[in-house]
Amino acid sequence: MCLSSTLLNCWTGHPLAYAVMKTAQEMLDAYIAAEKAVLLGQTYRFGERQLTRADLAEIRVGRKEWQAAVTRAASGGRRARWANADFGGTT
């Protein structure tokens, strides 16, 4: 059992799957950093694009996509066998 704080430090799967997981984790980390910077009222730069607070929704969409990619890679590409339901809507 690996006690590392990151999944990549415990990786024992196929090297190509590791590369996919590493890329997905790096992108997720970048989106989290961008989200934090924008939430603190700063701007953030992705390559040549500069994002501001108005772009927070776009950043969150990207973060969710990369979080899903990390989750898929961690499960070997298999989909989760469970899902969360939200029954908190209005009637």
Coordinates of C-alpha atoms in Angstrom, one line a residue:
M1 CA 0.0 0.0 0.0
C2 CA 1.4 3.4 -1.0
L3 CA 1.1 6.2 1.6
S4 CA 2.1 9.0 -0.8
S5 CA -0.1 12.0 -1.0
T6 CA -0.3 11.9 -4.8
L7 CA -1.5 9.0 -7.0
L8 CA 1.4 9.5 -9.4
N9 CA 3.9 8.6 -6.8
C10 CA 2.2 5.2 -6.4
W11 CA 1.6 4.4 -10.0
T12 CA 2.2 0.8 -10.9
G13 CA 0.3 0.6 -14.2
H14 CA 1.2 0.7 -17.9
P15 CA 3.7 3.5 -18.8
L16 CA 1.3 5.0 -21.4
A17 CA -1.4 5.1 -18.8
Y18 CA 1.0 6.9 -16.5
A19 CA 1.7 9.5 -19.2
V20 CA -2.0 10.1 -19.6
M21 CA -2.5 10.3 -15.9
K22 CA 0.4 12.7 -15.4
T23 CA -0.8 15.0 -18.2
A24 CA -4.3 15.0 -16.7
Q25 CA -3.0 15.7 -13.2
E26 CA -0.8 18.5 -14.4
M27 CA -3.8 20.2 -16.3
L28 CA -6.0 19.7 -13.2
D29 CA -3.3 21.4 -11.0
A30 CA -3.1 24.3 -13.5
Y31 CA -6.9 24.8 -13.5
I32 CA -7.0 24.7 -9.7
A33 CA -4.2 27.3 -9.6
A34 CA -6.1 29.5 -12.1
E35 CA -9.3 29.1 -10.1
K36 CA -7.6 30.1 -6.9
A37 CA -5.9 33.1 -8.5
V38 CA -9.1 34.4 -10.0
L39 CA -11.0 33.9 -6.8
L40 CA -8.5 36.0 -5.0
G41 CA -9.2 38.8 -7.5
Q42 CA -6.1 38.3 -9.6
T43 CA -5.7 37.4 -13.3
Y44 CA -4.2 34.2 -14.5
R45 CA -2.4 33.4 -17.8
F46 CA -2.8 30.2 -19.8
G47 CA -0.3 30.5 -22.6
E48 CA -1.3 33.7 -24.4
R49 CA -4.7 34.0 -22.8
Q50 CA -5.3 36.1 -19.8
L51 CA -8.2 35.1 -17.6
T52 CA -10.0 37.3 -15.0
R53 CA -12.8 36.9 -12.6
A54 CA -15.3 37.0 -15.5
D55 CA -13.8 33.8 -16.8
L56 CA -14.3 31.9 -13.5
A57 CA -17.1 29.8 -15.0
E58 CA -14.9 28.8 -17.9
I59 CA -12.1 27.8 -15.5
R60 CA -14.4 25.7 -13.4
V61 CA -15.7 23.9 -16.5
G62 CA -12.1 23.1 -17.5
R63 CA -11.3 22.0 -13.9
K64 CA -14.2 19.6 -13.9
E65 CA -13.2 18.1 -17.2
W66 CA -9.6 17.5 -16.1
Q67 CA -10.8 16.1 -12.7
A68 CA -12.9 13.6 -14.6
A69 CA -9.9 12.7 -16.8
V70 CA -7.8 12.1 -13.6
T71 CA -10.6 10.0 -12.1
R72 CA -10.9 7.9 -15.4
A73 CA -7.1 7.5 -15.6
A74 CA -6.9 6.4 -11.9
S75 CA -9.6 3.8 -12.5
G76 CA -7.8 2.4 -15.6
G77 CA -10.4 4.0 -17.9
R78 CA -13.3 2.3 -16.3
R79 CA -16.3 4.3 -15.4
A80 CA -17.4 4.6 -11.7
R81 CA -20.0 2.1 -10.6
W82 CA -21.8 4.7 -8.6
A83 CA -23.1 8.2 -9.0
N84 CA -24.3 10.9 -6.7
A85 CA -27.9 12.2 -7.0
D86 CA -29.0 15.6 -5.9
F87 CA -32.7 15.7 -4.8
G88 CA -32.4 19.2 -3.4
G89 CA -34.4 20.9 -6.2
T90 CA -37.6 22.8 -5.6
T91 CA -41.0 21.2 -6.0

